[in-house]
């Protein structure tokens, strides 16, 4: 079944650009797309064009006043004071021309992925430009104007009456999505992230379990700074299986931020490509067991756009398609981008061993993470 999976892409998705110096750089989506094409891993008939989301769709999560403010900001018509109240015009989320339209493409791309899976046209779908997870109902936050992750979940609830499991492996806590569904027992959120002690947005503790009827449907596994592959994967794999078995979702949507990589400039974790080859493999198995295979994946964070994001996101697509590239990276791709890249491009799909010095506190970090994992899954044990 060739079109088991679809890849949502068009150059319209690259217009989400705050500035030339902002760390969020959608060139990474193009880099991943081209790497897949150059590697022979993405065929024409697997590519699906996105649409723009409508205002009504965006307002399933965001307040109308906020959407109006984003529109005005993008036309240069919003007063600075008012903009700041909406989280617009900050260092993290600066105003740029046509920001409403650019953000609507991102949301529409993720909704396109959702429709493909929920209408049964394909089992899996990938929306790499999406996966924004920090934006709130009435406020931009953390590079996120419209929270396509939350909108996609609400859309699946309303249009397809689905129980949705959201799984977030970005190094930052998926706060916007968690709060949007905090009191909702039909949406379960699981976020594995670097502890918020020193990292934005500061939330995501094991004690954030949900509220009201949604109590017990929000899971957080905050791992220590310098966490490496084995421990990160242990936390991810165990929590995902246990949470899926507890919640029994109709569909899984994963946020595949890749900013936990050792090379990432914004975070303090120490995972490598090994983690990014395993994360999608396990998600796919879990979707197969509990959801008839239904799995939508998005991108998210990832700020080493040269050495990490293209390989990690390409690999995610390959796993969806039962491919496992290894060894040399496509020569054409390396040739095309070497002179523009900020760092020497890794020549192979795998990271070389020893990209960082051994972490002296490894054992301590591993056992601390294991204790955190036990505590965050405790409510499941108690209820079963
Ligand atoms: Zn992040």
GROMACS .gro file of C-alpha atoms and ligand atoms in nm:
model
  385
    1UNK     CA    1   0.000   0.000   0.000
    2UNK     CA    2   0.208   0.284  -0.132
    3UNK     CA    3  -0.008   0.570  -0.010
    4UNK     CA    4  -0.014   0.443   0.341
    5UNK     CA    5   0.123   0.787   0.426
    6UNK     CA    6   0.092   1.139   0.287
    7UNK     CA    7   0.334   1.430   0.315
    8UNK     CA    8   0.167   1.771   0.329
    9UNK     CA    9   0.386   2.028   0.162
   10UNK     CA   10   0.396   2.337  -0.055
   11UNK     CA   11   0.619   2.646  -0.059
   12UNK     CA   12   0.322   2.841   0.091
   13UNK     CA   13   0.423   2.690   0.424
   14UNK     CA   14   0.762   2.861   0.421
   15UNK     CA   15   0.615   3.210   0.462
   16UNK     CA   16   0.596   3.176   0.840
   17UNK     CA   17   0.905   3.387   0.902
   18UNK     CA   18   0.960   3.632   1.187
   19UNK     CA   19   1.292   3.775   1.065
   20UNK     CA   20   1.627   3.679   0.916
   21UNK     CA   21   1.781   3.631   1.260
   22UNK     CA   22   1.497   3.465   1.452
   23UNK     CA   23   1.580   3.106   1.562
   24UNK     CA   24   1.253   2.972   1.418
   25UNK     CA   25   1.346   2.914   1.055
   26UNK     CA   26   1.114   2.726   0.819
   27UNK     CA   27   1.396   2.673   0.573
   28UNK     CA   28   1.434   2.354   0.780
   29UNK     CA   29   1.109   2.219   0.629
   30UNK     CA   30   1.243   2.277   0.279
   31UNK     CA   31   1.574   2.117   0.378
   32UNK     CA   32   1.395   1.805   0.501
   33UNK     CA   33   1.172   1.794   0.191
   34UNK     CA   34   1.472   1.819  -0.042
   35UNK     CA   35   1.670   1.560   0.153
   36UNK     CA   36   1.382   1.315   0.114
   37UNK     CA   37   1.348   1.387  -0.258
   38UNK     CA   38   1.723   1.356  -0.314
   39UNK     CA   39   1.725   1.028  -0.119
   40UNK     CA   40   1.445   0.879  -0.329
   41UNK     CA   41   1.225   0.845  -0.020
   42UNK     CA   42   0.938   1.074  -0.124
   43UNK     CA   43   0.736   1.024  -0.443
   44UNK     CA   44   0.516   1.277  -0.625
   45UNK     CA   45   0.201   1.085  -0.548
   46UNK     CA   46   0.268   1.093  -0.175
   47UNK     CA   47   0.271   1.473  -0.161
   48UNK     CA   48  -0.053   1.648  -0.075
   49UNK     CA   49  -0.103   2.023  -0.107
   50UNK     CA   50  -0.220   2.208   0.204
   51UNK     CA   51  -0.507   2.453   0.223
   52UNK     CA   52  -0.543   2.764   0.437
   53UNK     CA   53  -0.748   2.722   0.754
   54UNK     CA   54  -1.064   2.931   0.775
   55UNK     CA   55  -1.119   3.187   1.050
   56UNK     CA   56  -1.393   2.962   1.194
   57UNK     CA   57  -1.146   2.676   1.221
   58UNK     CA   58  -0.885   2.895   1.391
   59UNK     CA   59  -1.153   3.023   1.629
   60UNK     CA   60  -1.227   2.669   1.748
   61UNK     CA   61  -0.933   2.742   1.980
   62UNK     CA   62  -0.848   3.112   1.955
   63UNK     CA   63  -1.059   3.412   2.061
   64UNK     CA   64  -1.202   3.621   1.777
   65UNK     CA   65  -1.043   3.935   1.925
   66UNK     CA   66  -0.702   3.772   1.910
   67UNK     CA   67  -0.747   3.657   1.548
   68UNK     CA   68  -0.851   4.012   1.459
   69UNK     CA   69  -0.539   4.148   1.633
   70UNK     CA   70  -0.314   3.907   1.439
   71UNK     CA   71  -0.476   4.023   1.112
   72UNK     CA   72  -0.424   4.390   1.198
   73UNK     CA   73  -0.067   4.331   1.319
   74UNK     CA   74   0.018   4.165   0.987
   75UNK     CA   75  -0.107   4.477   0.808
   76UNK     CA   76   0.097   4.705   1.033
   77UNK     CA   77  -0.220   4.848   1.186
   78UNK     CA   78  -0.199   4.732   1.547
   79UNK     CA   79  -0.097   4.968   1.823
   80UNK     CA   80   0.215   4.846   2.006
   81UNK     CA   81   0.059   4.842   2.352
   82UNK     CA   82  -0.242   4.640   2.236
   83UNK     CA   83  -0.014   4.406   2.041
   84UNK     CA   84   0.194   4.331   2.351
   85UNK     CA   85  -0.122   4.241   2.541
   86UNK     CA   86  -0.177   3.971   2.280
   87UNK     CA   87   0.185   3.850   2.302
   88UNK     CA   88   0.255   4.001   1.959
   89UNK     CA   89   0.561   4.214   1.891
   90UNK     CA   90   0.772   4.047   2.159
   91UNK     CA   91   1.124   3.917   2.110
   92UNK     CA   92   0.990   3.560   2.080
   93UNK     CA   93   0.694   3.639   1.858
   94UNK     CA   94   0.766   3.952   1.652
   95UNK     CA   95   0.514   4.095   1.410
   96UNK     CA   96   0.574   4.028   1.040
   97UNK     CA   97   0.378   4.118   0.726
   98UNK     CA   98   0.079   3.892   0.655
   99UNK     CA   99   0.134   3.689   0.970
  100UNK     CA  100  -0.231   3.583   0.979
  101UNK     CA  101  -0.217   3.437   0.628
  102UNK     CA  102   0.118   3.264   0.688
  103UNK     CA  103  -0.015   3.112   1.011
  104UNK     CA  104  -0.340   3.003   0.843
  105UNK     CA  105  -0.138   2.799   0.595
  106UNK     CA  106   0.035   2.617   0.880
  107UNK     CA  107  -0.296   2.538   1.051
  108UNK     CA  108  -0.452   2.436   0.720
  109UNK     CA  109  -0.162   2.201   0.650
  110UNK     CA  110  -0.216   2.017   0.976
  111UNK     CA  111  -0.593   2.000   0.916
  112UNK     CA  112  -0.521   1.858   0.569
  113UNK     CA  113  -0.315   1.586   0.736
  114UNK     CA  114  -0.596   1.521   0.984
  115UNK     CA  115  -0.862   1.486   0.711
  116UNK     CA  116  -0.651   1.241   0.514
  117UNK     CA  117  -0.617   1.012   0.811
  118UNK     CA  118  -0.967   1.051   0.956
  119UNK     CA  119  -1.136   1.001   0.618
  120UNK     CA  120  -0.932   0.682   0.575
  121UNK     CA  121  -0.746   0.802   0.265
  122UNK     CA  122  -0.418   0.715   0.432
  123UNK     CA  123  -0.317   0.564   0.763
  124UNK     CA  124  -0.056   0.825   0.845
  125UNK     CA  125   0.006   1.185   0.752
  126UNK     CA  126   0.290   1.426   0.816
  127UNK     CA  127   0.267   1.804   0.853
  128UNK     CA  128   0.621   1.917   0.922
  129UNK     CA  129   0.548   2.288   0.917
  130UNK     CA  130   0.300   2.238   1.202
  131UNK     CA  131   0.345   2.126   1.559
  132UNK     CA  132   0.331   2.471   1.713
  133UNK     CA  133   0.230   2.410   2.073
  134UNK     CA  134   0.277   2.718   2.292
  135UNK     CA  135   0.008   2.960   2.171
  136UNK     CA  136  -0.290   3.026   2.399
  137UNK     CA  137  -0.653   3.109   2.334
  138UNK     CA  138  -0.591   3.483   2.332
  139UNK     CA  139  -0.213   3.513   2.326
  140UNK     CA  140   0.087   3.431   2.111
  141UNK     CA  141   0.371   3.258   2.291
  142UNK     CA  142   0.702   3.085   2.218
  143UNK     CA  143   0.716   3.141   1.838
  144UNK     CA  144   0.353   3.024   1.809
  145UNK     CA  145   0.081   3.249   1.671
  146UNK     CA  146  -0.192   2.994   1.601
  147UNK     CA  147  -0.170   2.666   1.787
  148UNK     CA  148  -0.223   2.423   1.499
  149UNK     CA  149  -0.180   2.128   1.738
  150UNK     CA  150  -0.474   2.236   1.956
  151UNK     CA  151  -0.687   2.334   1.657
  152UNK     CA  152  -0.627   1.993   1.498
  153UNK     CA  153  -0.736   1.816   1.816
  154UNK     CA  154  -1.052   2.024   1.859
  155UNK     CA  155  -1.128   1.973   1.488
  156UNK     CA  156  -1.095   1.594   1.527
  157UNK     CA  157  -1.326   1.603   1.826
  158UNK     CA  158  -1.596   1.806   1.653
  159UNK     CA  159  -1.580   1.668   1.301
  160UNK     CA  160  -1.493   1.305   1.372
  161UNK     CA  161  -1.606   1.261   1.732
  162UNK     CA  162  -1.261   1.122   1.811
  163UNK     CA  163  -1.081   1.058   2.138
  164UNK     CA  164  -0.738   1.201   2.077
  165UNK     CA  165  -0.402   1.120   2.232
  166UNK     CA  166  -0.150   1.403   2.191
  167UNK     CA  167   0.215   1.304   2.236
  168UNK     CA  168   0.476   1.578   2.256
  169UNK     CA  169   0.851   1.500   2.252
  170UNK     CA  170   0.966   1.856   2.195
  171UNK     CA  171   1.229   1.964   2.451
  172UNK     CA  172   0.985   2.231   2.570
  173UNK     CA  173   0.665   2.149   2.757
  174UNK     CA  174   0.356   2.143   2.530
  175UNK     CA  175   0.179   2.395   2.752
  176UNK     CA  176  -0.062   2.554   2.504
  177UNK     CA  177  -0.211   2.216   2.414
  178UNK     CA  178  -0.223   2.094   2.772
  179UNK     CA  179  -0.412   2.401   2.897
  180UNK     CA  180  -0.654   2.398   2.601
  181UNK     CA  181  -0.777   2.050   2.700
  182UNK     CA  182  -0.698   2.050   3.071
  183UNK     CA  183  -1.056   1.974   3.181
  184UNK     CA  184  -1.142   1.749   2.886
  185UNK     CA  185  -1.153   1.369   2.943
  186UNK     CA  186  -1.174   1.302   2.566
  187UNK     CA  187  -0.828   1.442   2.501
  188UNK     CA  188  -0.523   1.299   2.671
  189UNK     CA  189  -0.194   1.490   2.658
  190UNK     CA  190   0.149   1.339   2.722
  191UNK     CA  191   0.457   1.560   2.716
  192UNK     CA  192   0.815   1.443   2.769
  193UNK     CA  193   1.039   1.748   2.797
  194UNK     CA  194   1.333   1.910   2.970
  195UNK     CA  195   1.235   2.015   3.321
  196UNK     CA  196   1.091   2.364   3.335
  197UNK     CA  197   1.326   2.460   3.614
  198UNK     CA  198   1.548   2.659   3.380
  199UNK     CA  199   1.372   2.627   3.046
  200UNK     CA  200   1.076   2.801   2.879
  201UNK     CA  201   0.782   2.779   2.944
  202UNK     CA  202   0.857   2.662   3.301
  203UNK     CA  203   0.550   2.438   3.332
  204UNK     CA  204   0.506   2.064   3.276
  205UNK     CA  205   0.552   1.922   3.624
  206UNK     CA  206   0.425   1.577   3.718
  207UNK     CA  207   0.160   1.746   3.934
  208UNK     CA  208  -0.020   1.899   3.633
  209UNK     CA  209  -0.270   1.614   3.597
  210UNK     CA  210  -0.577   1.788   3.455
  211UNK     CA  211  -0.881   1.946   3.619
  212UNK     CA  212  -1.245   1.856   3.681
  213UNK     CA  213  -1.358   1.577   3.450
  214UNK     CA  214  -1.020   1.600   3.280
  215UNK     CA  215  -0.831   1.510   3.595
  216UNK     CA  216  -0.594   1.222   3.523
  217UNK     CA  217  -0.581   1.289   3.147
  218UNK     CA  218  -0.276   1.513   3.145
  219UNK     CA  219   0.068   1.350   3.178
  220UNK     CA  220   0.408   1.513   3.208
  221UNK     CA  221   0.752   1.356   3.225
  222UNK     CA  222   1.000   1.637   3.288
  223UNK     CA  223   1.352   1.501   3.242
  224UNK     CA  224   1.674   1.647   3.376
  225UNK     CA  225   1.915   1.862   3.177
  226UNK     CA  226   2.185   1.649   3.002
  227UNK     CA  227   1.951   1.350   2.962
  228UNK     CA  228   2.088   1.110   2.697
  229UNK     CA  229   1.929   0.870   2.448
  230UNK     CA  230   1.868   0.567   2.669
  231UNK     CA  231   1.700   0.755   2.948
  232UNK     CA  232   1.493   0.980   2.720
  233UNK     CA  233   1.375   0.677   2.524
  234UNK     CA  234   1.298   0.481   2.839
  235UNK     CA  235   1.075   0.766   2.962
  236UNK     CA  236   0.909   0.805   2.623
  237UNK     CA  237   0.851   0.439   2.546
  238UNK     CA  238   0.714   0.339   2.886
  239UNK     CA  239   0.493   0.644   2.927
  240UNK     CA  240   0.351   0.621   2.575
  241UNK     CA  241   0.257   0.251   2.604
  242UNK     CA  242   0.107   0.291   2.949
  243UNK     CA  243  -0.085   0.609   2.867
  244UNK     CA  244  -0.217   0.464   2.540
  245UNK     CA  245  -0.326   0.147   2.716
  246UNK     CA  246  -0.502   0.354   2.982
  247UNK     CA  247  -0.671   0.602   2.744
  248UNK     CA  248  -0.741   0.380   2.438
  249UNK     CA  249  -0.739   0.662   2.182
  250UNK     CA  250  -0.908   0.662   1.839
  251UNK     CA  251  -0.614   0.850   1.690
  252UNK     CA  252  -0.268   0.969   1.790
  253UNK     CA  253  -0.122   1.306   1.699
  254UNK     CA  254   0.248   1.347   1.772
  255UNK     CA  255   0.441   1.669   1.802
  256UNK     CA  256   0.789   1.583   1.677
  257UNK     CA  257   0.999   1.878   1.786
  258UNK     CA  258   1.365   1.779   1.759
  259UNK     CA  259   1.517   2.039   1.990
  260UNK     CA  260   1.620   1.785   2.254
  261UNK     CA  261   1.921   1.701   2.035
  262UNK     CA  262   2.262   1.773   2.186
  263UNK     CA  263   2.338   2.021   1.904
  264UNK     CA  264   2.024   2.228   1.964
  265UNK     CA  265   2.121   2.579   2.073
  266UNK     CA  266   1.811   2.653   2.284
  267UNK     CA  267   1.795   2.355   2.521
  268UNK     CA  268   2.018   2.144   2.748
  269UNK     CA  269   1.939   1.781   2.664
  270UNK     CA  270   2.186   1.539   2.508
  271UNK     CA  271   1.997   1.308   2.277
  272UNK     CA  272   2.120   1.212   1.930
  273UNK     CA  273   1.973   1.085   1.605
  274UNK     CA  274   1.922   0.749   1.779
  275UNK     CA  275   1.631   0.901   1.972
  276UNK     CA  276   1.481   1.045   1.654
  277UNK     CA  277   1.487   0.711   1.479
  278UNK     CA  278   1.317   0.535   1.772
  279UNK     CA  279   1.049   0.794   1.857
  280UNK     CA  280   0.848   0.744   1.536
  281UNK     CA  281   0.896   0.365   1.537
  282UNK     CA  282   0.731   0.338   1.874
  283UNK     CA  283   0.454   0.588   1.790
  284UNK     CA  284   0.372   0.387   1.481
  285UNK     CA  285   0.350   0.061   1.678
  286UNK     CA  286   0.128   0.218   1.941
  287UNK     CA  287  -0.103   0.364   1.673
  288UNK     CA  288  -0.118   0.021   1.510
  289UNK     CA  289  -0.214  -0.148   1.835
  290UNK     CA  290  -0.473   0.100   1.962
  291UNK     CA  291  -0.593   0.318   1.670
  292UNK     CA  292  -0.607   0.100   1.359
  293UNK     CA  293  -0.282   0.269   1.259
  294UNK     CA  294  -0.426   0.624   1.261
  295UNK     CA  295  -0.132   0.856   1.324
  296UNK     CA  296  -0.081   1.221   1.238
  297UNK     CA  297   0.267   1.363   1.296
  298UNK     CA  298   0.374   1.724   1.300
  299UNK     CA  299   0.707   1.905   1.333
  300UNK     CA  300   0.763   2.154   1.613
  301UNK     CA  301   1.083   2.292   1.765
  302UNK     CA  302   1.425   2.235   1.612
  303UNK     CA  303   1.682   2.511   1.596
  304UNK     CA  304   1.989   2.341   1.454
  305UNK     CA  305   1.839   2.352   1.109
  306UNK     CA  306   2.153   2.216   0.941
  307UNK     CA  307   2.283   1.926   1.146
  308UNK     CA  308   1.967   1.801   1.316
  309UNK     CA  309   1.630   1.891   1.167
  310UNK     CA  310   1.666   1.770   0.805
  311UNK     CA  311   1.787   1.426   0.906
  312UNK     CA  312   1.552   1.383   1.203
  313UNK     CA  313   1.238   1.492   1.019
  314UNK     CA  314   1.329   1.298   0.706
  315UNK     CA  315   1.374   0.991   0.921
  316UNK     CA  316   1.029   1.046   1.072
  317UNK     CA  317   0.877   1.031   0.724
  318UNK     CA  318   1.081   0.723   0.637
  319UNK     CA  319   0.955   0.539   0.945
  320UNK     CA  320   0.597   0.616   0.843
  321UNK     CA  321   0.680   0.439   0.516
  322UNK     CA  322   0.872   0.146   0.662
  323UNK     CA  323   1.200   0.276   0.530
  324UNK     CA  324   1.521   0.299   0.731
  325UNK     CA  325   1.786   0.506   0.555
  326UNK     CA  326   2.141   0.462   0.682
  327UNK     CA  327   2.495   0.543   0.583
  328UNK     CA  328   2.576   0.830   0.348
  329UNK     CA  329   2.349   1.132   0.308
  330UNK     CA  330   2.253   1.205  -0.056
  331UNK     CA  331   2.544   1.367  -0.237
  332UNK     CA  332   2.326   1.616  -0.427
  333UNK     CA  333   2.177   1.750  -0.110
  334UNK     CA  334   2.515   1.792   0.059
  335UNK     CA  335   2.653   1.970  -0.248
  336UNK     CA  336   2.356   2.205  -0.272
  337UNK     CA  337   2.364   2.319   0.091
  338UNK     CA  338   2.724   2.287   0.211
  339UNK     CA  339   2.822   2.643   0.127
  340UNK     CA  340   2.513   2.792   0.295
  341UNK     CA  341   2.524   2.580   0.608
  342UNK     CA  342   2.639   2.738   0.930
  343UNK     CA  343   2.817   2.416   1.033
  344UNK     CA  344   2.977   2.129   0.843
  345UNK     CA  345   2.684   1.906   0.741
  346UNK     CA  346   2.690   1.555   0.891
  347UNK     CA  347   2.780   1.313   0.609
  348UNK     CA  348   2.572   1.022   0.742
  349UNK     CA  349   2.218   0.961   0.869
  350UNK     CA  350   2.355   0.852   1.206
  351UNK     CA  351   2.542   1.085   1.439
  352UNK     CA  352   2.907   0.990   1.480
  353UNK     CA  353   2.985   0.851   1.823
  354UNK     CA  354   3.137   1.096   2.065
  355UNK     CA  355   2.971   1.418   1.947
  356UNK     CA  356   2.982   1.520   2.312
  357UNK     CA  357   3.205   1.437   2.608
  358UNK     CA  358   3.073   1.171   2.849
  359UNK     CA  359   2.823   1.317   3.094
  360UNK     CA  360   2.965   1.260   3.444
  361UNK     CA  361   2.625   1.255   3.619
  362UNK     CA  362   2.473   1.005   3.377
  363UNK     CA  363   2.368   0.747   3.638
  364UNK     CA  364   2.224   1.005   3.871
  365UNK     CA  365   2.026   1.164   3.586
  366UNK     CA  366   1.898   0.825   3.469
  367UNK     CA  367   1.772   0.723   3.812
  368UNK     CA  368   1.618   1.064   3.874
  369UNK     CA  369   1.430   1.044   3.543
  370UNK     CA  370   1.314   0.692   3.628
  371UNK     CA  371   1.171   0.816   3.957
  372UNK     CA  372   0.995   1.102   3.776
  373UNK     CA  373   0.849   0.855   3.527
  374UNK     CA  374   0.711   0.632   3.806
  375UNK     CA  375   0.548   0.930   3.975
  376UNK     CA  376   0.395   1.065   3.657
  377UNK     CA  377   0.237   0.726   3.577
  378UNK     CA  378   0.126   0.663   3.934
  379UNK     CA  379  -0.235   0.769   3.874
  380UNK     CA  380  -0.272   0.496   3.610
  381UNK     CA  381  -0.143   0.229   3.846
  382UNK     CA  382  -0.378   0.349   4.118
  383UNK     CA  383  -0.684   0.336   3.892
  384UNK     CA  384  -0.613  -0.007   3.741
  385LIG    ZN1  385   1.077   2.332   2.165
   0.00000   0.00000   0.00000
